[in-house]
Coordinates of C-alpha atoms and ligand atoms in Angstrom, one line a residue:
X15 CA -7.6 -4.3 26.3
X16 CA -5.7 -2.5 23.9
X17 CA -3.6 0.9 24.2
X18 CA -4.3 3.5 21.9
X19 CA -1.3 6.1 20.7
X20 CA -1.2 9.6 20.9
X21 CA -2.6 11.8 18.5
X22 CA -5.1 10.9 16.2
X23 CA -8.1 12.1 14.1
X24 CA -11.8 11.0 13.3
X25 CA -12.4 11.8 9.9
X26 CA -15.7 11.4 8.0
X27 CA -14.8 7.9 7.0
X28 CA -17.1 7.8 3.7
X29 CA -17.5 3.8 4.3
X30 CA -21.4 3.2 3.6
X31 CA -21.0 4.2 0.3
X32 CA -18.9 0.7 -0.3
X33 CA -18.9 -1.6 2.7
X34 CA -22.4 -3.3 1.9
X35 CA -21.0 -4.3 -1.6
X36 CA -19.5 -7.7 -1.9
X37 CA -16.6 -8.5 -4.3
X38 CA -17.2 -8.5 -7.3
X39 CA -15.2 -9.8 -10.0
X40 CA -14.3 -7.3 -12.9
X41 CA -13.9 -9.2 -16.2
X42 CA -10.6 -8.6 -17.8
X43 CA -10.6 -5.6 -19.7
X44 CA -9.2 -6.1 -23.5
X45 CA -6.1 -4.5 -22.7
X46 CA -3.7 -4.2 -19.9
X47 CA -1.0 -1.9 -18.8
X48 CA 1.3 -2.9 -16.9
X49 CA 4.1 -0.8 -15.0
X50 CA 7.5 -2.1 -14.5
X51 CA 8.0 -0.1 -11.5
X52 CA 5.4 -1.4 -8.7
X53 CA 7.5 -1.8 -5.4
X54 CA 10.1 0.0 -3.6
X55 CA 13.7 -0.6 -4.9
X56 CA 14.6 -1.0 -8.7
X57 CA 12.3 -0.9 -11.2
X58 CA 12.0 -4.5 -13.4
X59 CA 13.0 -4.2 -17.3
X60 CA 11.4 -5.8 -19.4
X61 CA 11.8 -9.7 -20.4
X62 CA 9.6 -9.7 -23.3
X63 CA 9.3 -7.8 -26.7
X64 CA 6.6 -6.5 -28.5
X65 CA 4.7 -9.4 -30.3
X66 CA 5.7 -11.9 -27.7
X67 CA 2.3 -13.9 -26.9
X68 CA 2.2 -14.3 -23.4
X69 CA 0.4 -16.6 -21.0
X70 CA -1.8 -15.5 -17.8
X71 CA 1.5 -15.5 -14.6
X72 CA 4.2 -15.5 -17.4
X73 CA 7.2 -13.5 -16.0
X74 CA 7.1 -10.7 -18.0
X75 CA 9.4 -8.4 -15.9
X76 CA 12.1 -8.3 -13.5
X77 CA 15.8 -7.0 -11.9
X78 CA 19.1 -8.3 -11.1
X79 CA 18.5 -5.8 -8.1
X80 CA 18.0 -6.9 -4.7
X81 CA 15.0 -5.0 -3.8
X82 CA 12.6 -5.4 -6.8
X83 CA 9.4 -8.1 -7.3
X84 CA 9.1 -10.0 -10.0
X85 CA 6.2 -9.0 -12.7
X86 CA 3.8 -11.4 -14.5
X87 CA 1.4 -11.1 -16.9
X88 CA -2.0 -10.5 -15.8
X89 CA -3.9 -12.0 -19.1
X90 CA -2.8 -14.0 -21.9
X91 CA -2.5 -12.4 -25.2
X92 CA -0.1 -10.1 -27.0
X93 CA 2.4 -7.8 -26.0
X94 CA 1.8 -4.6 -28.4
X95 CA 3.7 -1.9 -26.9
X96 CA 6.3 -1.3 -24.3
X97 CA 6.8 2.7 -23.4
X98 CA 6.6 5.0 -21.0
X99 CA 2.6 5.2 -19.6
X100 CA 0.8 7.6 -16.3
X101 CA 2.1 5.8 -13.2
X102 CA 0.2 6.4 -10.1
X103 CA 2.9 7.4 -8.2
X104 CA 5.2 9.1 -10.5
X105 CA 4.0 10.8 -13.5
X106 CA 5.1 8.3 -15.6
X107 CA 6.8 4.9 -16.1
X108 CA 7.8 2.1 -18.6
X109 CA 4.7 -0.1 -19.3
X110 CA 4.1 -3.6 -20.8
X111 CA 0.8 -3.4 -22.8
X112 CA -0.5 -6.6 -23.4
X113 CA -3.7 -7.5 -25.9
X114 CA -6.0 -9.3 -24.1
X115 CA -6.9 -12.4 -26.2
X116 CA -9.7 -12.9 -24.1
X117 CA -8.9 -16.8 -23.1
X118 CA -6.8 -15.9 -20.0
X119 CA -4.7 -19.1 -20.6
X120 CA -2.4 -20.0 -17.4
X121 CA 1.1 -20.1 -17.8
X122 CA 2.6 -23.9 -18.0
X123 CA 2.4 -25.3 -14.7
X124 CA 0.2 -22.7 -13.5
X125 CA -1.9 -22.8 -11.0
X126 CA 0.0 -25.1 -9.0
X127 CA -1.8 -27.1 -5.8
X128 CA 0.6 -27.5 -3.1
X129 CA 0.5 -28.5 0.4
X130 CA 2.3 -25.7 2.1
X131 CA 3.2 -27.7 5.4
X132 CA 5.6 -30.5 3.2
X133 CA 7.2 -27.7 2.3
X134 CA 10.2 -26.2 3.7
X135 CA 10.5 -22.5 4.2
X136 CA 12.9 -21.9 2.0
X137 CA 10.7 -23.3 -1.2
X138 CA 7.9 -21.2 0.9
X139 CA 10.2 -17.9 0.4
X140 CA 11.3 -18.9 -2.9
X141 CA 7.1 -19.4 -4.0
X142 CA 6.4 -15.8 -2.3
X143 CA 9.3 -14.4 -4.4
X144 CA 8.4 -16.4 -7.5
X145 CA 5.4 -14.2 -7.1
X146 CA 5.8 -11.1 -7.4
X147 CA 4.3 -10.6 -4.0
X148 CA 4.6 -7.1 -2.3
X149 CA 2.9 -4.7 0.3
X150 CA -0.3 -4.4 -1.0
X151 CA -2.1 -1.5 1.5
X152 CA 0.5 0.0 -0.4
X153 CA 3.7 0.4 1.0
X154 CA 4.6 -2.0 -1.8
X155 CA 8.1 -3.4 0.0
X156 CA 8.6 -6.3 -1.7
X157 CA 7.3 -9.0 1.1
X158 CA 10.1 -12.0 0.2
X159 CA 12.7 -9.3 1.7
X160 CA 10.2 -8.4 4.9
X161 CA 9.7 -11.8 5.2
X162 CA 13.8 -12.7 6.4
X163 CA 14.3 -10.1 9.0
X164 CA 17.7 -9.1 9.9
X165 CA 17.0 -9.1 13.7
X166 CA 15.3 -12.1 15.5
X167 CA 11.5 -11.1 15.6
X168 CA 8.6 -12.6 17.8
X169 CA 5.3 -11.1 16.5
X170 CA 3.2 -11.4 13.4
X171 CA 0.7 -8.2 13.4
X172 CA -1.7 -8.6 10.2
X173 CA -2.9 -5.2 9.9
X174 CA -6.7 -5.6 8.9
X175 CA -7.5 -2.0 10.0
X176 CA -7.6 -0.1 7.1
X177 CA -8.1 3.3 8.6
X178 CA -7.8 5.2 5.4
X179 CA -11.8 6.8 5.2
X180 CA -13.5 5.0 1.9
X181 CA -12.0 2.6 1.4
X182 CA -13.5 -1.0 2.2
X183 CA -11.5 -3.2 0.3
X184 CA -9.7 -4.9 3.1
X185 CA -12.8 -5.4 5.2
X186 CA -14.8 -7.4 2.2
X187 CA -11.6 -9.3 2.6
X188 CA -12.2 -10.8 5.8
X189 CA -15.4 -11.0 5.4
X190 CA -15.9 -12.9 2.7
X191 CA -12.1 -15.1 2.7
X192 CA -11.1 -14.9 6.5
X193 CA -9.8 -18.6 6.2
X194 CA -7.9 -17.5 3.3
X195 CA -5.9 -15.0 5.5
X196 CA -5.8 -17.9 8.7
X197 CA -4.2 -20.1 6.1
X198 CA -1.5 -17.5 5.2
X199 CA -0.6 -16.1 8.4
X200 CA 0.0 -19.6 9.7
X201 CA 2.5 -19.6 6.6
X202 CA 4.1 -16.3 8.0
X203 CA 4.1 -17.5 11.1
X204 CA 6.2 -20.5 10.3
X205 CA 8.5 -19.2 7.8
X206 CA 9.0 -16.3 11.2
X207 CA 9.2 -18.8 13.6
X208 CA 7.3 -16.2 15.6
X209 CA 4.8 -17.9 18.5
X210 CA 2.0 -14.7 18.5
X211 CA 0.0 -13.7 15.6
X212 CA -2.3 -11.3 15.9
X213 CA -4.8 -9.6 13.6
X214 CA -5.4 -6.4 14.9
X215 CA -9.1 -4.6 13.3
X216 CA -10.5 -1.5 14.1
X217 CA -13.9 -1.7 16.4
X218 CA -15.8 0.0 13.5
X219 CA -15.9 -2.9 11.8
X220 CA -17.5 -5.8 13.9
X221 CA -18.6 -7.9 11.5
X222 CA -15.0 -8.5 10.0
X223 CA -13.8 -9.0 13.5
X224 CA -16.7 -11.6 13.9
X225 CA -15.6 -13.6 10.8
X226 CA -12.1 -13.5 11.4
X227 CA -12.5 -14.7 15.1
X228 CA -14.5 -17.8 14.0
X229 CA -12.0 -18.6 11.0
X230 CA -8.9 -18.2 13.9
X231 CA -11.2 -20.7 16.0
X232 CA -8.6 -23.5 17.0
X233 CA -5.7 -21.0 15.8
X234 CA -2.7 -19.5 17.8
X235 CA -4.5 -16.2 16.2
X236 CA -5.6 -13.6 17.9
X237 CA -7.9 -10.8 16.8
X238 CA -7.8 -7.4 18.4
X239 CA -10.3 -5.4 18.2
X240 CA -8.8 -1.6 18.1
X241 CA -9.7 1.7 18.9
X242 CA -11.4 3.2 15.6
X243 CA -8.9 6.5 15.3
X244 CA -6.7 7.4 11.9
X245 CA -3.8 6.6 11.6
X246 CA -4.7 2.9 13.1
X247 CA -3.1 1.2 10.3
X248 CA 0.5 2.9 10.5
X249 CA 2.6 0.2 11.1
X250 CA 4.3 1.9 13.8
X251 CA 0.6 2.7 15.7
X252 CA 0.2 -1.2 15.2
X253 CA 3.2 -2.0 16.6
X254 CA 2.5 0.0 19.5
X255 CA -0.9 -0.6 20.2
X256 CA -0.6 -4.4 19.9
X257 CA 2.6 -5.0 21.0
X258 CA 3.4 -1.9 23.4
X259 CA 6.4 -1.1 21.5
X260 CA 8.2 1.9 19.4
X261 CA 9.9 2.1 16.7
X262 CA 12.8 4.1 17.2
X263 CA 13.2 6.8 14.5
X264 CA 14.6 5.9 11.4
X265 CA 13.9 2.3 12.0
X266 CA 12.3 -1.0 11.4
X267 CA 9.5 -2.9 12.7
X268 CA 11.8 -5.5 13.2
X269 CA 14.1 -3.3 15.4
X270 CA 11.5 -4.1 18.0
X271 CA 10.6 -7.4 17.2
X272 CA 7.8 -7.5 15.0
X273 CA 6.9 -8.3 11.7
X274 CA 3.9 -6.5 9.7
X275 CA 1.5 -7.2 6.9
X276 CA -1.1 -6.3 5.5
X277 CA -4.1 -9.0 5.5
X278 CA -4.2 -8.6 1.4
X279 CA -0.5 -9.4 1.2
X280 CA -1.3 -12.3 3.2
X281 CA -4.2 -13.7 1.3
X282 CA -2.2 -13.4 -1.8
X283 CA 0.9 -15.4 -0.2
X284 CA -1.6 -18.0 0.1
X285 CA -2.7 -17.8 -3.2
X286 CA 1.3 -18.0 -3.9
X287 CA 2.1 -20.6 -1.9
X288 CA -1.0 -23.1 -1.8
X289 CA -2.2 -22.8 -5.3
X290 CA 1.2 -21.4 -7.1
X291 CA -0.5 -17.9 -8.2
X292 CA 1.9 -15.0 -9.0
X293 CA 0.1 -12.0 -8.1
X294 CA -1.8 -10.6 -11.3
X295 CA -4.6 -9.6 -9.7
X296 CA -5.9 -8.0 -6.4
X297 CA -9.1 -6.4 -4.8
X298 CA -9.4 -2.5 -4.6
X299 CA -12.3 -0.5 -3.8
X300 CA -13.8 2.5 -6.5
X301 CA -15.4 4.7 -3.9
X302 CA -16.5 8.5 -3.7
X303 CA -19.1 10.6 -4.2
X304 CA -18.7 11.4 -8.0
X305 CA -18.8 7.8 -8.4
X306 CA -22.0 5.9 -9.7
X307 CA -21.8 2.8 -8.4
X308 CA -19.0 2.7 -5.5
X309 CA -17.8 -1.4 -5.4
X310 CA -15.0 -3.4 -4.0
X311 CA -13.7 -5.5 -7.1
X312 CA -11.1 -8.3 -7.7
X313 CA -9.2 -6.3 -11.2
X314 CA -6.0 -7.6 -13.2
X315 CA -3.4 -5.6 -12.6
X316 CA -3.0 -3.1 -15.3
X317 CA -6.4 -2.5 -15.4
X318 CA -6.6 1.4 -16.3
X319 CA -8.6 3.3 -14.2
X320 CA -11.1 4.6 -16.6
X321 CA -12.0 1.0 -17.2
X322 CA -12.1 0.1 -13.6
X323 CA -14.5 3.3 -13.2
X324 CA -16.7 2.3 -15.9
X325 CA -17.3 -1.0 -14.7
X326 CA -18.9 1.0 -11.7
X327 CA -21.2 3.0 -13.8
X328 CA -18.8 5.6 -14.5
X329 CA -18.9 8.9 -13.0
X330 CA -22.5 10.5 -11.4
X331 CA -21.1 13.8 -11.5
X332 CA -18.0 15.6 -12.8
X333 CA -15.1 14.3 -10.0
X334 CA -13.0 17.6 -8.7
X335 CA -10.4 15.2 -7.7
X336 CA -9.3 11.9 -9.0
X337 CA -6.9 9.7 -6.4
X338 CA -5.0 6.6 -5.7
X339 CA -6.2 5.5 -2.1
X340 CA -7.5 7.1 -0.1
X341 CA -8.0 10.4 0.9
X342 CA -5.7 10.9 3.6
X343 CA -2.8 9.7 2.0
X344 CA -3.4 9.1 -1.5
X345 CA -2.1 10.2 -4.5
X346 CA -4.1 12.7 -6.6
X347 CA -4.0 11.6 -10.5
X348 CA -4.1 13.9 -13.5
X349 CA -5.1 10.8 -16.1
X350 CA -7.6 8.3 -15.5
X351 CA -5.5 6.7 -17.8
X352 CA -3.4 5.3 -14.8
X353 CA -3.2 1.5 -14.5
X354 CA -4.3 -0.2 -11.4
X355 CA -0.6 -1.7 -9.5
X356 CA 0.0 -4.5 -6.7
X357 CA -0.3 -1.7 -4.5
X358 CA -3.3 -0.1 -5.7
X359 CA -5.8 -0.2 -2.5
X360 CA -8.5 2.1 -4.3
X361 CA -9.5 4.9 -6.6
X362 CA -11.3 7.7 -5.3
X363 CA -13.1 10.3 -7.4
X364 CA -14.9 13.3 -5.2
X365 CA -16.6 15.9 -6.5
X366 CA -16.3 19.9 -5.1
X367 CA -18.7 19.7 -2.3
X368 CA -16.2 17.8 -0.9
X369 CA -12.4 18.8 -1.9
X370 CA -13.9 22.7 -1.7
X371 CA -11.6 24.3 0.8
X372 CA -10.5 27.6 1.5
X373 CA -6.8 29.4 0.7
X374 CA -3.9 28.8 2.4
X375 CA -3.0 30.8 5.0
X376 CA -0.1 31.5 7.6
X377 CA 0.4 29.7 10.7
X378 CA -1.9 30.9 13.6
X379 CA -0.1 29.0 16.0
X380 CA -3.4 26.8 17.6
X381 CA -1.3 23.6 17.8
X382 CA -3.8 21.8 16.5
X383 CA -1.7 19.6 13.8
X384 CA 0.9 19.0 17.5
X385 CA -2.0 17.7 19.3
X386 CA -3.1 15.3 16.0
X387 CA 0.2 14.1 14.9
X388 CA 0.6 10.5 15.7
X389 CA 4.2 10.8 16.0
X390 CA 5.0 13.7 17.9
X391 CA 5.9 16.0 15.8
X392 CA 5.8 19.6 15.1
X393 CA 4.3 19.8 11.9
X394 CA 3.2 23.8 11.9
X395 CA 7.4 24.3 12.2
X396 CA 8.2 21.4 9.6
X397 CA 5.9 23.4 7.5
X398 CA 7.4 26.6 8.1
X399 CA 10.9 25.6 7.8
X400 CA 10.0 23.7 4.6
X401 CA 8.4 26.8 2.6
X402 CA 11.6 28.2 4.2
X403 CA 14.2 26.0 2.2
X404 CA 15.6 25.4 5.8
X405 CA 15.5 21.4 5.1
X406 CA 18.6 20.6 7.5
X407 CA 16.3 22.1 10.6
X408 CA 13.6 20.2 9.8
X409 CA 15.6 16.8 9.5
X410 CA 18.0 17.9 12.5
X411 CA 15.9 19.4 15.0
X412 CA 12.3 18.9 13.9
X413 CA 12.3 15.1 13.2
X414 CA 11.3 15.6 9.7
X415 CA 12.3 11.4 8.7
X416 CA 9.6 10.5 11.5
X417 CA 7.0 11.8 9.9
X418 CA 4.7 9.2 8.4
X419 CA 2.8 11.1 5.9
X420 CA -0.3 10.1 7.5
X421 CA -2.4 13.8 6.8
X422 CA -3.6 14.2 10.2
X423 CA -1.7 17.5 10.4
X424 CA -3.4 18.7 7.2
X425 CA -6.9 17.7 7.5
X426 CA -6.8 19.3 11.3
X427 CA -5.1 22.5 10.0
X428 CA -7.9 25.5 10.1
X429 CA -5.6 27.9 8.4
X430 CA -5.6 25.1 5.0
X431 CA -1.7 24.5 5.3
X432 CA -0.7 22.0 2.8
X433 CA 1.7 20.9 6.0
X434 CA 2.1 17.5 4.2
X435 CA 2.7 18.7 0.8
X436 CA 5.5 21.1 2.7
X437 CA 7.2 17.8 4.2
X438 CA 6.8 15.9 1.5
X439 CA 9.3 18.6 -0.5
X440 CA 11.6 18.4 2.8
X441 CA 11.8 14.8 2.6
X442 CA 12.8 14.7 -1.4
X443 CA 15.4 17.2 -0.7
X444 CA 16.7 15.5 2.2
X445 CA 16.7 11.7 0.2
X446 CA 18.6 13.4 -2.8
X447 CA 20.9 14.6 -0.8
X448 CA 21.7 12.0 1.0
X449 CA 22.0 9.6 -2.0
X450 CA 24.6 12.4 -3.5
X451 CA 26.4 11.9 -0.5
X452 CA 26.5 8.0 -0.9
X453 CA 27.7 8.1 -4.4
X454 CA 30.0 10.8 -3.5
X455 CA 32.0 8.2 -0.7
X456 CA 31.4 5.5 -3.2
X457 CA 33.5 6.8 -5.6
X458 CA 35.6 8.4 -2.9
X459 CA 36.0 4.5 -2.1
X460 CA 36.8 3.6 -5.4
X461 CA 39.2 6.4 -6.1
X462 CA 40.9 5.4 -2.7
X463 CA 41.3 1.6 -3.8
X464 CA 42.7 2.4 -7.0
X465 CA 45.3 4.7 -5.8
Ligands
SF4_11 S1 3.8 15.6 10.6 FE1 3.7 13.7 9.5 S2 3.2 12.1 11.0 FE2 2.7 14.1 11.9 S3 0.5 14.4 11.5 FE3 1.7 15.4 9.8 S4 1.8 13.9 8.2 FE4 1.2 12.8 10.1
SF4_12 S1 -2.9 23.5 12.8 FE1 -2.2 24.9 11.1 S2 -2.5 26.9 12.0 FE2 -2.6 25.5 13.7 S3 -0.4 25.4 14.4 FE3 -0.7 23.8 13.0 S4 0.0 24.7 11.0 FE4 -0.4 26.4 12.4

């Protein structure tokens, strides 16, 4: 029996409109965009020019950085443009644009069969790197970096929750490629040298559990079936309902031990290690009301949105609002001109019946966002002291790094506060001046060593 966490809510999780609809694979669309900047850490620069023909996995971006992930061409076919394009997560970054010649010709070498347990983990590492592989429910930390832990760990926790409402993505995963993920979680596993694995699922989903338990038959794996409650997915609510330990604030999963990832960052390190796939393509849901035909697909990367929501029959009625993910914590988009990322875990379009809510009002004091936050927070104050300016209360006596961004404090909130939106600005003030400070002792440093 597993432990829940504190704090919690039971959204409407908008599911049926998706779950019943097997993958299906979207052709390539003619052209591609594709960001430079899809990870946390540096963004890649380009290693191609316009009019370079390029082959289907052909590195096409990348960093002297540490933290970055390599970037490979998701179709053969021209590079026609590189400038700045609508990024999903910023309003706009540098973009390869590549002409689709429609014969989606491999790289050389490419795809490339290997058997994963002749090789060492080091050529497994360098294969995940050579990959471009990252976090794909969208925390997008490059997963070569996650994968060689600082401090000795001794769990594996694939998170096959997805608690985020809509989207289905994940659970058409495991249904239909379960030994897919067995495959790469033994890989984890090894390369971790950890002993327990386990997939933790939430019990809304039985029939994912079903096919996962059967694939793990004969398999260290275990599969937890967990408490259907949002945030499930956080990796800190993983950590702690799985392995009955916290994160301390500020930290890492592996401050405690454990390693996390998602089960579509695992099926694709299998695709990177066993077959020698970079990662140019990935399975999303289009979901929502405004939506014609809500489907889970397998898209290139780069594919724009517009095309992805065509392919689903385009729009049924006029969408109020346009997002990356899902609702709770996604990104609202002004451009359907946005191209589908590594990250990209779904596109949601809902119309006003159901982003209609009321104004904003001031605090009434019910505690209802203390009660839901999953991290024990006060979110009404972080909220307050935010609108405020007061950011160094809310980072020194209010916790404000905790918070997760999970939305529970919003959705909950009957006065409308746009509490996450509030900590959101609290956090970017707190991160910018925080890096001022760092360059201000670098060059302090510099100065010093000079003198
Ligand atoms: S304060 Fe942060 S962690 Fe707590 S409910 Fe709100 S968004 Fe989630
Ligand atoms: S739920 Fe909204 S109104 Fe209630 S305490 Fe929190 S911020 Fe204030």
């Amino acid at each position: 029996m597993f432990r829940s966490f504190l704090g919690g809510i039971h959204p409407h999780d908008g599911k049926e409109l998706a779950k019943d609809k097997p993958i299906e694979v979207m052709p390539a669309p003619a052209e591609v965009v594709v960001p430079m900047s899809q990870h946390i850490g540096a963004p890649c620069a380009p290693c191609v020019k316009v009019g370079d023909l390029v082959k289907r996995g052909e590195l096409i971006g990348t960093s002297p950085a540490f933290m970055h992930a390599d970037i490979h061409a998701p179709v053969s076919g021209k590079v026609i443009r590189i400038e700045e394009r609508p990024h999903s997560g910023r309003i706009s970054c540098q973009a390869v644009v590549i002409e689709n010649d429609g014969e989606d010709s491999w790289a050389d070498g490419l795809p490339l069969a290997r058997d994963w347990q002749a090789m060492t983990n080091e050529e497994i590492l360098t294969a995940i790197q050579s990959a471009g592989i990252v976090g794909m429910g969208g925390a997008t930390f490059p997963a070569h970096i996650k994968l060689k832990p600082a401090k000795p760990v001794d769990i594996l926790i694939l998170n096959g929750a997805e608690c985020e409402p809509y989207l289905t993505a994940d659970y058409r995963l495991m249904l239909e490629m379960p030994a897919k993920i067995v495959e790469g979680a033994q890989i984890l596993a090894r390369v971790l040298g950890v002993k327990r694995s386990v997939i933790g699922i939430e019990d809304n989903k039985p029939e994912a559990a079903a096919a996962m338990k059967k694939a793990c038959e004969g398999t260290e794996i275990e599969v937890a079936a967990l408490k259907t409650k949002y945030p499930q997915g956080a990796e800190k609510m993983l950590i702690k309902v799985i392995a009955d330990r916290e994160v301390p604030m500020g930290g890492l999963p592996m401050d405690v031990g454990a390693v996390v990832q998602n089960v579509g960052t695992v099926a694709a390190i299998d695709d990177a290690v066993v077959r020698g796939l970079p990662l140019t393509e990935r399975i999303m849901t289009v979901s929502g009301d405004a939506v014609a035909e809500p489907k889970n697909l397998c898209v290139r990367i780069g594919t724009k949105y517009s095309d992805a929501i065509a392919f689903c029959g385009g729009f049924k009625e006029e969408p109020d609002k346009l997002l990356a993910g899902g609702p709770m914590m996604g990104m609202a988009q002004f451009t359907e001109e946005v191209p589908v990322m590594k990250g990209s875990s779904g596109i949601l379009a809902l119309t006003r019946k159901l982003t209609e809510h009321g104004p904003e009002m001031n605090c009434i004091r019910c505690g209802r966002c203390v009660k839901a936050c999953p991290m024990g927070l006060v979110p009404s104050m972080l909220s307050i002291l935010s609108q405020r300016q007061d950011f160094t209360a809310c980072r020194d006596s209010y916790g404000l790094m905790n918070c997760v961004e999970c939305g529970c404090c919003t959705y909950i909130c009957p006065a409308k506060r746009n509490i996450v939106q509030y900590i959101r600005n609290a956090k970017g003030f707190v991160r910018a001046e925080m890096a001022k400070a760092k360059a201000k002792a670098e060059q302090a440093k510099k100065e010093g060593a000079k003198a």
